[in-house]
Every structure is written in C-alpha cells, then in structure tokens.
XYZ file of C-alpha atoms in Angstrom:
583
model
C 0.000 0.000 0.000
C 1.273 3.848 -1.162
C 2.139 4.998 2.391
C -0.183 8.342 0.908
C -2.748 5.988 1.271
C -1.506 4.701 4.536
C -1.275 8.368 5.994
C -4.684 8.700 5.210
C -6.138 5.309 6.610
C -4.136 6.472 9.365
C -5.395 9.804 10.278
C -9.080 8.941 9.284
C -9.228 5.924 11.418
C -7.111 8.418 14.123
C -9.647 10.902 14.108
C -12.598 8.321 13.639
C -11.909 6.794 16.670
C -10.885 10.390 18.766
C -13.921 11.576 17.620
C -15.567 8.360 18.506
C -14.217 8.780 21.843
C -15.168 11.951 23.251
C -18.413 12.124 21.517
C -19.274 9.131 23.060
C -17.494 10.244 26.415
C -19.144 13.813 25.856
C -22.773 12.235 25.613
C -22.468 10.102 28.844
C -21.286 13.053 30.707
C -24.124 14.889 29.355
C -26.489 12.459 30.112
C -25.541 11.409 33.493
C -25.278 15.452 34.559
C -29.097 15.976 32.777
C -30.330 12.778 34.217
C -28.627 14.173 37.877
C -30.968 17.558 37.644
C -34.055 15.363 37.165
C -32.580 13.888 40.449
C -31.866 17.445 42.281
C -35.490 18.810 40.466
C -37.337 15.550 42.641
C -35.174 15.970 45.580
C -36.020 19.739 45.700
C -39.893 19.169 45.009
C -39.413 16.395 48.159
C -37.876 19.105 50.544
C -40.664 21.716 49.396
C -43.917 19.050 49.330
C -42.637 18.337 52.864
C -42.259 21.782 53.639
C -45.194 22.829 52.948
C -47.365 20.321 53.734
C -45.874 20.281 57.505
C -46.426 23.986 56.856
C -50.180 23.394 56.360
C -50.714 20.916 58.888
C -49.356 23.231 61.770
C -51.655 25.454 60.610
C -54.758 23.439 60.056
C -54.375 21.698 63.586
C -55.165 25.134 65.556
C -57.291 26.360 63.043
C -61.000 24.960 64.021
C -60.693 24.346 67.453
C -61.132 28.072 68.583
C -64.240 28.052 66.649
C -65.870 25.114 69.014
C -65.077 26.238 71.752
C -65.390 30.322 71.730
C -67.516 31.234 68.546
C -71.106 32.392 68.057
C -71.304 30.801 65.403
C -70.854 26.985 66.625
C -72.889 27.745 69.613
C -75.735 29.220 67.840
C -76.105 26.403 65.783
C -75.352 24.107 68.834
C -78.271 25.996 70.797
C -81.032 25.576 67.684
C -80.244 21.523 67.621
C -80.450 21.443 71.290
C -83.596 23.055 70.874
C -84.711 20.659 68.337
C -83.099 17.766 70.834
C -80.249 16.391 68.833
C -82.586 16.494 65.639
C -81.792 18.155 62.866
C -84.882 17.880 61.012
C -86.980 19.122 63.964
C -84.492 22.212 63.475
C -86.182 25.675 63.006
C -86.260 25.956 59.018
C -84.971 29.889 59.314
C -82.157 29.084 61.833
C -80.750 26.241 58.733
C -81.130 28.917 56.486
C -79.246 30.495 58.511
C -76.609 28.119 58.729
C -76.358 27.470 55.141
C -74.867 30.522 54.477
C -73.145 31.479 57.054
C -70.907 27.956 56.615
C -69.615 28.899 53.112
C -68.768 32.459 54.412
C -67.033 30.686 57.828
C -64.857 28.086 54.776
C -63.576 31.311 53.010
C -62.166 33.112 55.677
C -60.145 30.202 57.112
C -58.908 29.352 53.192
C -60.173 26.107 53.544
C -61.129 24.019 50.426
C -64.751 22.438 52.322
C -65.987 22.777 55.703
C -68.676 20.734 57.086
C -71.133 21.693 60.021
C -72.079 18.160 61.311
C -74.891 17.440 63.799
C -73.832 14.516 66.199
C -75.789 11.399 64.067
C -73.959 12.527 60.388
C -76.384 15.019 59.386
C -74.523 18.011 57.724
C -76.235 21.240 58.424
C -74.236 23.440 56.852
C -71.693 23.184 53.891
C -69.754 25.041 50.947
C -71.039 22.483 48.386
C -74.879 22.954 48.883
C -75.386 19.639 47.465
C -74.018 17.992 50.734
C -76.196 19.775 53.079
C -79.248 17.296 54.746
C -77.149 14.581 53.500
C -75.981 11.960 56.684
C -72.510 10.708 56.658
C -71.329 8.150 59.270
C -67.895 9.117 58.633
C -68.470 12.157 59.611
C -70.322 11.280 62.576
C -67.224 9.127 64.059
C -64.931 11.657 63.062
C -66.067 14.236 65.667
C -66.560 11.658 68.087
C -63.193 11.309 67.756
C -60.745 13.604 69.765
C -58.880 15.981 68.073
C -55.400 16.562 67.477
C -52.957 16.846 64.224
C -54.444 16.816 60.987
C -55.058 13.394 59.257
C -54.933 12.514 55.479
C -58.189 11.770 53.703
C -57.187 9.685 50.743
C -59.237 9.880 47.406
C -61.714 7.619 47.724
C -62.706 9.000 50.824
C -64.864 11.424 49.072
C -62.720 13.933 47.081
C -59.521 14.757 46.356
C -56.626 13.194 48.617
C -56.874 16.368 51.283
C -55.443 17.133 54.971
C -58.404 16.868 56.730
C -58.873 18.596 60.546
C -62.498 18.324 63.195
C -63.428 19.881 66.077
C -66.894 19.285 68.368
C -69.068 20.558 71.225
C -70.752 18.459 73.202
C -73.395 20.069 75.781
C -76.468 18.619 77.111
C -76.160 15.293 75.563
C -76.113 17.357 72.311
C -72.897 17.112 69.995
C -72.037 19.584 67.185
C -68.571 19.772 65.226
C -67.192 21.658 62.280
C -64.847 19.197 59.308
C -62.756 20.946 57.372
C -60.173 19.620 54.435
C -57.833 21.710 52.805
C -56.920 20.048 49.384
C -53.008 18.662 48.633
C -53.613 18.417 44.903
C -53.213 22.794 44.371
C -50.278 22.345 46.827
C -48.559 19.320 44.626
C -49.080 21.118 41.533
C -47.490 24.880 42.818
C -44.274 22.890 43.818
C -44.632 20.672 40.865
C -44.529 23.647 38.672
C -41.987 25.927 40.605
C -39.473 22.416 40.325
C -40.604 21.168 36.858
C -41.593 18.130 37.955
C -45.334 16.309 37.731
C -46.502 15.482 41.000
C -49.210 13.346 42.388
C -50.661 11.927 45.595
C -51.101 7.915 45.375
C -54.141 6.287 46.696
C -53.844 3.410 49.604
C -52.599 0.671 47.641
C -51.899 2.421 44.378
C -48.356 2.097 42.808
C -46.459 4.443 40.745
C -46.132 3.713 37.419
C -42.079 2.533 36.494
C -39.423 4.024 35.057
C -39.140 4.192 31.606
C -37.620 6.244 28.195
C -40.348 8.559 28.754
C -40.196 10.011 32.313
C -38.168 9.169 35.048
C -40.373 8.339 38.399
C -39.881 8.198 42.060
C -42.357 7.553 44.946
C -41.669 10.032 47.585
C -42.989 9.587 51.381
C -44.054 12.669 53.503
C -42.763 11.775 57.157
C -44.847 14.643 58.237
C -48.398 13.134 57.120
C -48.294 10.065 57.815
C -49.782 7.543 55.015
C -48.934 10.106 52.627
C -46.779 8.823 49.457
C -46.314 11.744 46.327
C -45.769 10.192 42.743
C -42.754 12.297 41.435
C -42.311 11.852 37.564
C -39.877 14.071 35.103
C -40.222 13.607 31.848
C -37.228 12.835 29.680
C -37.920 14.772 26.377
C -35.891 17.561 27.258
C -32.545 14.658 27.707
C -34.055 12.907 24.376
C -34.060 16.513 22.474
C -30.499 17.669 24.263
C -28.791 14.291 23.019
C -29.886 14.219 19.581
C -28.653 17.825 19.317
C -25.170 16.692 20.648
C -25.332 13.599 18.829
C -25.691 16.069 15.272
C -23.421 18.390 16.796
C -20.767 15.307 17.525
C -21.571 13.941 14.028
C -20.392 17.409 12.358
C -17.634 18.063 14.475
C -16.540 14.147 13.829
C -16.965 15.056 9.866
C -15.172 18.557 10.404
C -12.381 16.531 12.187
C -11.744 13.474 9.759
C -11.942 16.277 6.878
C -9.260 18.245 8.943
C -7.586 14.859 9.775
C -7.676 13.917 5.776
C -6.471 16.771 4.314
C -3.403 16.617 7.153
C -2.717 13.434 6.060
C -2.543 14.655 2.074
C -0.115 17.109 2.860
C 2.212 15.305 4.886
C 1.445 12.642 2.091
C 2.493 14.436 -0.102
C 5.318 16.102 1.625
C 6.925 12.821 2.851
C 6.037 10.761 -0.472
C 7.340 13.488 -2.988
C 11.056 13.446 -1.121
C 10.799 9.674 -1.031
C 9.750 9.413 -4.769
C 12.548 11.745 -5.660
C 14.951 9.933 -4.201
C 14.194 6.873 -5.664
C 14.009 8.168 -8.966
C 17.804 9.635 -8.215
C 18.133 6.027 -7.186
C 17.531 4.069 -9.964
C 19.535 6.669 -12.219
C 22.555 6.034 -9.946
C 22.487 2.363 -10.200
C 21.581 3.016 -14.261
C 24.036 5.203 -15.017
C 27.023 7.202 -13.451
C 27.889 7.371 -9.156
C 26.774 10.498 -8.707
C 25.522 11.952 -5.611
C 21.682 11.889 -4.511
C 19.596 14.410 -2.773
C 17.549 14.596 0.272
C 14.952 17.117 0.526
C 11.850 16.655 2.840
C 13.631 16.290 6.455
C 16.733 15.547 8.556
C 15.805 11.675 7.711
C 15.762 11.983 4.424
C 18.601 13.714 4.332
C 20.908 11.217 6.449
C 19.167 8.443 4.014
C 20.464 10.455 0.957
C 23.831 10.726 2.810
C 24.286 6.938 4.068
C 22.887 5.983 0.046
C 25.986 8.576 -1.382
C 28.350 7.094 1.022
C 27.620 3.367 -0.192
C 27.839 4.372 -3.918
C 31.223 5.633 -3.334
C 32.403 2.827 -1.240
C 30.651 0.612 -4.203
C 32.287 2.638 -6.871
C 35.652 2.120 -4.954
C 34.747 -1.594 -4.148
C 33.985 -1.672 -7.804
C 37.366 -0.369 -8.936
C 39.402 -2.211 -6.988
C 37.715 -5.496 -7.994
C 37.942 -4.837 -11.336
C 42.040 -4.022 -10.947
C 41.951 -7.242 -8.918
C 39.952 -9.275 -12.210
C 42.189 -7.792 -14.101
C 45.331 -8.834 -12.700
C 44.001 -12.443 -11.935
C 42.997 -12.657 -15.473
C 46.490 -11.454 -16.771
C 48.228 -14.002 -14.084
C 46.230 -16.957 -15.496
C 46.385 -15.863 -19.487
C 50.265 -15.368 -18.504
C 50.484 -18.822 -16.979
C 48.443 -20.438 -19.628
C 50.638 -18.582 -22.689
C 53.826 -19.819 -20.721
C 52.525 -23.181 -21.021
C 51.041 -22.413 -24.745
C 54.793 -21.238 -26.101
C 56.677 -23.404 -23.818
C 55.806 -26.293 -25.845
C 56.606 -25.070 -29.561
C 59.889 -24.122 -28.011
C 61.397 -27.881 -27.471
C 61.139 -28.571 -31.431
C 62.374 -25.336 -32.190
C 65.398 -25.723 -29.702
C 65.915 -29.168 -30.706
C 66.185 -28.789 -34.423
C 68.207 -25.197 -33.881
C 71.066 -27.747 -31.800
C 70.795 -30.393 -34.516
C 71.566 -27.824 -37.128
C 74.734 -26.591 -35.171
C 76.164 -29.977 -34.500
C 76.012 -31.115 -38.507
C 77.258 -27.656 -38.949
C 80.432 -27.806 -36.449
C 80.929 -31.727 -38.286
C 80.761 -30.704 -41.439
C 77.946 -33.326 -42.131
C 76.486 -33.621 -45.872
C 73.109 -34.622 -43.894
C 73.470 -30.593 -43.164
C 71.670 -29.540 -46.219
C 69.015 -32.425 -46.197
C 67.851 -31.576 -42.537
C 67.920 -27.536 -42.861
C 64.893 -27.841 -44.974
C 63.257 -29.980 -42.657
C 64.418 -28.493 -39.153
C 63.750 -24.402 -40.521
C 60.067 -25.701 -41.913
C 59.493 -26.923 -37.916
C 60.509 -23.624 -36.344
C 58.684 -21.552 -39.031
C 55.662 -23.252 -37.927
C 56.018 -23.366 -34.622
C 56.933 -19.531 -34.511
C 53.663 -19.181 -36.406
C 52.036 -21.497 -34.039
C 53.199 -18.909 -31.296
C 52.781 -15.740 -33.122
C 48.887 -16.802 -33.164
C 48.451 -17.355 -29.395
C 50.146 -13.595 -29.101
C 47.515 -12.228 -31.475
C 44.666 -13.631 -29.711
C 45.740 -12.911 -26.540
C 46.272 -9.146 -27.811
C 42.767 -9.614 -28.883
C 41.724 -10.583 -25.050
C 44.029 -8.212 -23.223
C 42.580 -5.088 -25.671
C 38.845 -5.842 -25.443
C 37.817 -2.455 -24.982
C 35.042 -0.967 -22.211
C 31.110 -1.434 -23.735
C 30.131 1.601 -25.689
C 26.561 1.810 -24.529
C 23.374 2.701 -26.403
C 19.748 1.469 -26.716
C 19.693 -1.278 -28.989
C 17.170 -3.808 -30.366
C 18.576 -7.309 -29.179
C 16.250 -8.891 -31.344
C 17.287 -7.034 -34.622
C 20.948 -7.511 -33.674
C 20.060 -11.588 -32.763
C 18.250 -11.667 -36.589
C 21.170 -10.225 -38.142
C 23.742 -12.967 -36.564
C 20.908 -15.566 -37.498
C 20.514 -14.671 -41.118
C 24.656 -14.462 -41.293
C 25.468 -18.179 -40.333
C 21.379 -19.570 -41.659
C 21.943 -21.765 -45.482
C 21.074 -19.805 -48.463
C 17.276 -18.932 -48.753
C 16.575 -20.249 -45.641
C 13.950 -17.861 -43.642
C 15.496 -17.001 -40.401
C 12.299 -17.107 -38.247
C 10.660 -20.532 -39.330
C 14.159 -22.337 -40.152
C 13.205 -24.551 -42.975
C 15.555 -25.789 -44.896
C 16.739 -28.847 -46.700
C 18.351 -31.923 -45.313
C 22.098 -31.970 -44.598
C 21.939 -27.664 -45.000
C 22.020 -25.921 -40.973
C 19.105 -24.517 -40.057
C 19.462 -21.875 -37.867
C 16.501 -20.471 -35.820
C 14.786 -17.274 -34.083
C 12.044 -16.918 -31.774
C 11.485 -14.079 -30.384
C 9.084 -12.102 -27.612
C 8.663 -8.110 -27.431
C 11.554 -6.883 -25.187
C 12.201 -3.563 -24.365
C 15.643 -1.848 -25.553
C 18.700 -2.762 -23.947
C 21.330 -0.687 -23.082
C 24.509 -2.219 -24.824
C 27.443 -2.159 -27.071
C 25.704 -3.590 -30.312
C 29.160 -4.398 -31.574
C 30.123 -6.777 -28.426
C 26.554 -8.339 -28.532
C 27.407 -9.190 -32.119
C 30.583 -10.872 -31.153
C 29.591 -13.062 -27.937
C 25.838 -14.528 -30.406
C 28.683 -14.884 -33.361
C 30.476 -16.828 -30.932
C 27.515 -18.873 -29.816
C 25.839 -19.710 -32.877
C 29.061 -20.761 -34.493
C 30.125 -23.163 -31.906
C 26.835 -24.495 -32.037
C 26.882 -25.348 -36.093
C 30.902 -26.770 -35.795
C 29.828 -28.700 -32.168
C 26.722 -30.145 -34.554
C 28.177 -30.358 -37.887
C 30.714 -33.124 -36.455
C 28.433 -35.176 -35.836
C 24.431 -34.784 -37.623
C 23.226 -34.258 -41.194
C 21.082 -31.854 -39.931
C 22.701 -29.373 -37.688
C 20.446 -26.848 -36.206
C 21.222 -24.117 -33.790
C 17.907 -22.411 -32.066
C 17.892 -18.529 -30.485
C 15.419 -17.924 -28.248
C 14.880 -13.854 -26.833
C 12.529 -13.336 -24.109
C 11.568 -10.436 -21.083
C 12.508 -11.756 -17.669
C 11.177 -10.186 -14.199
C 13.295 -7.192 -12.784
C 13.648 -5.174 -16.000
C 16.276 -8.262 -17.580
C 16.074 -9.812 -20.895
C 17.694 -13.415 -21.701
C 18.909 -14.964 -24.518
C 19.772 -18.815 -25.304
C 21.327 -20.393 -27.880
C 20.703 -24.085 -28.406
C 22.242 -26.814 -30.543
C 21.432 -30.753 -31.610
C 25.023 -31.449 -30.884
C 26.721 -33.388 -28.439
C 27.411 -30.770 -25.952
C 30.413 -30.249 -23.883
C 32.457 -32.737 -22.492
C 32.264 -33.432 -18.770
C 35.215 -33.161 -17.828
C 35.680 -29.556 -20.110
C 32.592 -28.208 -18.384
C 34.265 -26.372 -15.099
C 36.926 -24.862 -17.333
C 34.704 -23.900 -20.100
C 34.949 -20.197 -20.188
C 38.811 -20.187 -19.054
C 41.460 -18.538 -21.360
C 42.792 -21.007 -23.653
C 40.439 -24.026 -22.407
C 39.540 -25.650 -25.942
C 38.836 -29.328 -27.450
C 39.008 -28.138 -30.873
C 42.187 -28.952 -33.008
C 42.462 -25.565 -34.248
C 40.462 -23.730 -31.415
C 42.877 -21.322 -29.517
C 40.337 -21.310 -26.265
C 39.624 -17.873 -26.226
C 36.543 -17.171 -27.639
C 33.897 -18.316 -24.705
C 36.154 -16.105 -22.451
C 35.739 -13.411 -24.007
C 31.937 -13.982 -24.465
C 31.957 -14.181 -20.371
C 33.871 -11.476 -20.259
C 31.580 -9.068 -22.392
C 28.283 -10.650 -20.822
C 29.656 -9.796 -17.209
C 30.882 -6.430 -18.659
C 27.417 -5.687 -19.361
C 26.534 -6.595 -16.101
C 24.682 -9.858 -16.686
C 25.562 -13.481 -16.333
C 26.282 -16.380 -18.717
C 25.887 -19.770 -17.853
C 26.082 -23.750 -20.032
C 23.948 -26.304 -19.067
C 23.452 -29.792 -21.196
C 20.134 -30.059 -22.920
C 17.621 -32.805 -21.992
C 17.497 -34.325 -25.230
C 21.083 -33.451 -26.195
C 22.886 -30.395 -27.133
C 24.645 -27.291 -25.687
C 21.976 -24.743 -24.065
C 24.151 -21.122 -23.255
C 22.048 -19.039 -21.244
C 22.489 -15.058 -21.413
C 20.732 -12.712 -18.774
C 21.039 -9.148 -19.515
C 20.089 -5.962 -17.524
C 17.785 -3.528 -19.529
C 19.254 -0.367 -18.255
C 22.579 -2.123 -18.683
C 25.829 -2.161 -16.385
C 25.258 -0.439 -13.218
C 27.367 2.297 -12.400
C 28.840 3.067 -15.377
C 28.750 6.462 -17.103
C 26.013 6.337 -19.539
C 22.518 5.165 -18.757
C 20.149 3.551 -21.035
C 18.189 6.529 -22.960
C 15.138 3.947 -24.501
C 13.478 1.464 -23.292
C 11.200 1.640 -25.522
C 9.002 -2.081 -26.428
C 9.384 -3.367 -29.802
C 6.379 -4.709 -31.013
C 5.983 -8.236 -31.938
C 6.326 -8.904 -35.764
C 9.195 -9.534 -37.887
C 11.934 -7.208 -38.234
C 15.021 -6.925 -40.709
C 18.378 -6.516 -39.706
C-alpha cells in the first residue's frame, strides 16, 4: 500500500476513533449530569412538598378548634339543635337557612377548600357544596366523636380529592355539634410541581407508581410529616431525548469537520513525505543506471541522512567496484600469462631441438646438413607461427575495450547474426531448410531496448551460434542451432542459444569459459572467455547447461538499463512490437 494511502487510513481511522471517543465520552457526561438535575429537580420538590405540607398541617391543627369552643357561630347552631333535641330535622327551618350561608362564608375566611357543620348522628347542616347539606354521613359522625389533634390525610376515595383533613366538636347537654374541614393537597402538589418542573401526584392506599421508563423518570416520595402520605414524582425525559440528539448532530459534524481536517493533514504530509521519497528513488535508480553520482535529500533531517548513508555506499561501491575490477584484471592477466607460458613453452622444445641439430652437422661438417635444414627451418617456421597466433589472440583478449553503450534492439541484432550463419534462402524465423543444409533459428518475444554495445553483442551470439553449427556439424546431417529472446522479471532480458550437438564434455565443463580451455584442433580457447567477459561487462551473467534431449543450451541474462554504475545510462526502453523485423 502507497504509504499516501496509509497516511490517510491512518489519520481517518485516528480521528474516527478520537472523535468516537469523546463524543461518546461527551454524551455520557451529558447524560448522566441531565439525568442528575431530574434527580436534584425531585429531591427539591421532596424538601418543598414536605415543607409545605408540615407547613399546612401546623396550621390546620389550631385552626378549628377556637371556633368550638369560643364562637357564636358553633354555639348558635349548637343551641337551635339542642332546641330541636339532637334532631336536625326538627331544626327551626330559618335558623338552617341560617346556617347554610353562614358555613360557606365561615370556609372562606379560614382558606379552607370544604368545611362541614355536622350534627352529632352525620347530618350536615351546613356546607360550601350545597349539594351535601341534609345529607348523613357516618364518617363524619365518628370523626367528631373522635378527639382531636394533628391533621389526618383523607385519601381519594374517601370522598374527594386526597386532602389534609382537621375536626373539632361541642358536646353540651347530651347534644354534639362539630365543624370538618379539608384543605386540598392536589393545588399544593401542583405549585411545587410547577416551581421544580416536575409532575406530582398523591397515590391512593394501595396504588403504585407507574415505572421508570424512556419517557419520564419516576420516584415515589414519602411525607414523614403526614403520615400515610406517598407523592408520585415523575420528570419527563424529552428535554434529555431533544439535548442528546442535538449533541449527537453536533458530535456527528464536528466528527466530519475533524476526519476532513484529519484527511487533508494526512494529504499534505502525504504528499510532503512521499514526494522526497519518490525523488529519491528516482535519483536512485539513475545512480544504479548510469554514473555514481551523488543523490539528494529534501523533505527532512531523515531523508537527508538516508540520501547521505545511500551517497556514502555508492562511493564505497564505486571504490569496491574499482578495486575489484584491478583485482579481475590482474588475476585474469596471471592466469592468461600462466596459460601462454605453457602455450609457447611447448613449440619451443622442437624449435630448440632442431636449432642444436643444425649446429652440431654444422660444427661436423655433415652432408646430412643440407638435407635436414629444410626440414628443421620448416618446424621452427611453424612453430613460430604457431606462437605468433596465441600472441595475437591474446592481444585480442588483453585489448577488449570498455562497452560503448546505447539502446539497442537485441532482437534485430540476434536476426542479423541468425541470417549471417542460416543456409542460403533459408527464412530465419521458421528455419526450414533442406536436409544436410544448418538450419538456424529465431524466436522471439517483445523486449524492451537494452542498453549495450551492439558491436560486443554481435561478437559473444557470433560466438555462440558458431560453436553451435561446428559442435553439430561433427556429428548430424542436420545441424540446427535455435535462439530464443525473451523479457525476464526485474527489468532483464535473456537470450539462449541451443544446438542438436553433443554438448560439452564433462570433464571440459568447469573450465569452459577459461582462457585457452579448448577441445578443438584448431580452437585457440579464447573465444567463450571473451563472451563471459563481455556478458559480465554488461553486467549480466552467462551460464552452459546440457540439454535434456542433447545439445549445448548457453544461457544469457542481460540488464535492460545495462551495467550499473557506469557512465552512460540507457536513454530507450522503448518495447518493440511483436512482428518480424530486418536486420
């Protein structure tokens, strides 16, 4: 993967997950310090529910007992059902009148929400809701019985709204009278509800609050100060729902603002780390295509050590390079020296010999003088000749100049060599010919250009092709010698040349491309080494391996951009399409 592309997989899944993070984080925070209001809204609605209702009780329990005992009321009305002798409906009908009104009046000047003038058997005499009056309620009737004291709860069922409910009586002459009043907790629930935000209502005796859910959030609250008294507190939760799905929008565009941020960070150091890097190896490859220079580092201290450490190994390869080639060289002159010692050592012994033979018939006077000059100068001409050759080809060896480099089509140069050793009006790409005529054959595949000395490349597939036709010429009718051209991986190109001889001899095979190594009669040995030599000049490889069926198989790998290192580069590399081509 580009490491642009990297950078930005990087930084997006970076700011992804950052954003992930403290959105996420963010929202829980959020909630949990929304969802802790609700709890401070219902614990503040508790403390003022309590408040006041304590409040209200105080004031309720000292509120109707004054009237019992000192008003004119209560004893008025006490007086008229004594008169009637506990009965109410023996009562005068102008003293109820009477009553009737003046209980509403009585209800509104101690704020209470119903008040309740009750004869001693249930009957109410007197009452804010008119409706009630004449009606009998034993409830009632116990209640004032009862003694007095701290308010009480009336629950809902009991005839109303849940309400704090307070009595007093007077009993005289066998003759009881009291006064009931409620004041309602409903208005008081719903003023605290409202001042706190929060819904609340009183719960009937053995009601339950609805649960908890996504739409409100609910707790039961008990009022120590009534007893039996338990408030339904409930909050709803729209205003959380509506708060996080604004944060969640507002996380989602600052998450898209971010990874935009994050991306186009990541293009520009993408760009500013790739461009150096791209640079560089572009320098790179020209360095190891064509002459040591030095390399650049832009983009950072990093870069710039890596330029540095690269310019340091050229030279050291350059120098490496130099001295190894001194070193080849002066191997290669030890062992061409050793092997011409040995090559002119041996032509020496006639020549000596027959040069001593002539001065001893000379100092005798011999008449077989004249008869043996002929012979004995005829042996030393040829051997001088004999030597004179091995000088010229090793002047040929020890002069084989540097590569002169240039684009060049190996497979034009290959059909050229072809059509130079194929028979007469034999086609060089099919290779028909007749029997007992060599064939000699090209297949080729679109390469590239290779940089090259054309000349060189002429001499090692000369080389090649003729060895193949003399190796299979001694011993078939049909000698054929096959060139095959084809791209390899790494920007190489190979060649082989392949003959139906006998191939090379075992025992020749790990001297094969050694100075002066030969099993021809007339071969002088030098003409593989050289090949190897040029092929390795070029930077690639040669190698001999025996063909399956028979045959010599010479296997060339060449570098497109040529040898690396030296001082001109390859300037085309340009494909040649597929097709014939002439020389």
């Amino acid at each position: 993967m580009p490491l642009a592309a990297r950078l930005l997989l990087a930084f997006g899944v970076v700011a992804i997950i950052a954003t992930a993070f403290v959105g996420l984080t963010l929202r829980e925070a959020s909630r949990e310090i929304i969802e802790s209001g609700f709890a401070d809204r219902i614990d503040a609605a508790h403390t003022g529910v309590r408040q006041q209702l304590a409040w209200e009780a105080d004031a309720l329990r000292d509120l109707l007992p004054p009237l019992c005992r000192h008003d004119t009321f209560v004893d008025k009305a006490h007086v008229e059902l004594e008169r009637a002798k506990g009965d109410p409906d023996a009562m005068d009908p102008t003293s109820r009148i009477a009553l009737r009104r003046q209980v509403p009046s009585q209800a509104k000047a101690l704020r209470l929400d119903e008040l309740s003038l009750v004869a001693g058997n249930g009957s109410v005499l007197g009452a804010e809701d008119a409706s009630r009056i004449g009606a009998r309620d034993r409830r009632l009737a116990a209640l004032i019985r009862a003694p007095g004291g701290a308010p009480r709860l009336r629950p809902a069922g009991a005839g109303g709204e849940p309400s704090l409910e307070v009595h007093c009586a007077l009993t005289s002459h066998g003759v009881t009278i009291g006064l009931v009043g409620a004041r309602r907790i409903g208005p008081v629930l719903d003023r605290i509800g409202a001042t706190n935000h929060v819904r609340l209502a009183a719960l009937g005796e053995g009601q339950d609050a609805p649960p908890s859910g996504e739409a409100e959030v609910v707790r039961v609250l008990d009022v120590a100060e009534i007893p039996g008294l338990r408030v339904a507190a409930s909050v709803s939760r729209a205003p959380l729902t509506q708060a996080l799905a604004r944060l969640d929008r507002a996380i989602a565009a600052t998450g898209a603002t971010v990874l935009a941020i994050a991306l186009g960070i990541a293009v520009v150091l993408a760009r500013s780390l790739s461009r150096p890097l791209v640079a560089l190896a572009r320098e790179t490859r020209e360095v190891m295509g064509g002459a040591p220079r030095r390399v650049e580092g832009r983009g950072g201290r990093e870069l710039a050590d890596l330029a540095a450490a690269f310019n340091a190994t050229i030279d050291e390869l350059a120098a490496m390079r130099k001295r190894l080639a001194a070193t080849e060289r002066i191997a290669a002159r030890r062992e061409v020296a050793r092997q011409i010692a040995h090559e002119i050592k041996n032509p020496l012994a006639p020549i000596r010999a027959a040069v001593e033979t002539l001065r001893r018939l000379r100092q005798r006077d011999d008449p077989a003088f004249d008869d043996y000059f002929e012979e004995a100068t005829s042996t030393v001409l040829g051997e001088v000749h004999r030597i004179a050759n091995i000088v010229t080809e090793f002047t040929r060896f020890a002069r084989l100049p540097a590569p002169n480099l240039e684009p060049v089509d190996l497979v034009a140069i290959a059909r050229g060599v072809v059509t130079l050793h194929a028979a007469p009006g034999e086609a060089t790409s099919t290779g028909a010919s007749g029997a007992g005529r060599p064939r000699v054959e090209l297949t080729a595949d679109p390469i590239p250009k290779v940089s090259a000395d054309r000349d060189q490349i002429v001499q090692v597939l000369t080389n090649l092709v003729q060895n193949g036709l003399d190796a299979a010429s001694a011993v078939r009718s049909d000698p054929r010698v096959a060139v095959t051209i084809g791209p390899l991986p790494n920007d190489r190109v190979r060649i082989v040349v392949r003959d139906n001889g006998p191939g090379v001899a075992e025992e020749m095979v790990p001297r094969l491309f050694e100075p002066y190594a030969t099993s021809k009669e007339k071969g002088t040995g030098l003409g593989l080494a050289i090949a190897q030599r040029i092929v390795l000049e070029h930077g690639g490889e040669i190698s001999y391996r025996k063909a399956t069926k028979g045959g010599a198989v010479f296997e060339i790998w060449l570098p497109v951009g040529g040898p690396p290192l030296l001082e001109k580069p390859p300037a085309d590399t340009t494909v040649r399409p597929r097709g014939p081509e002439a020389p």
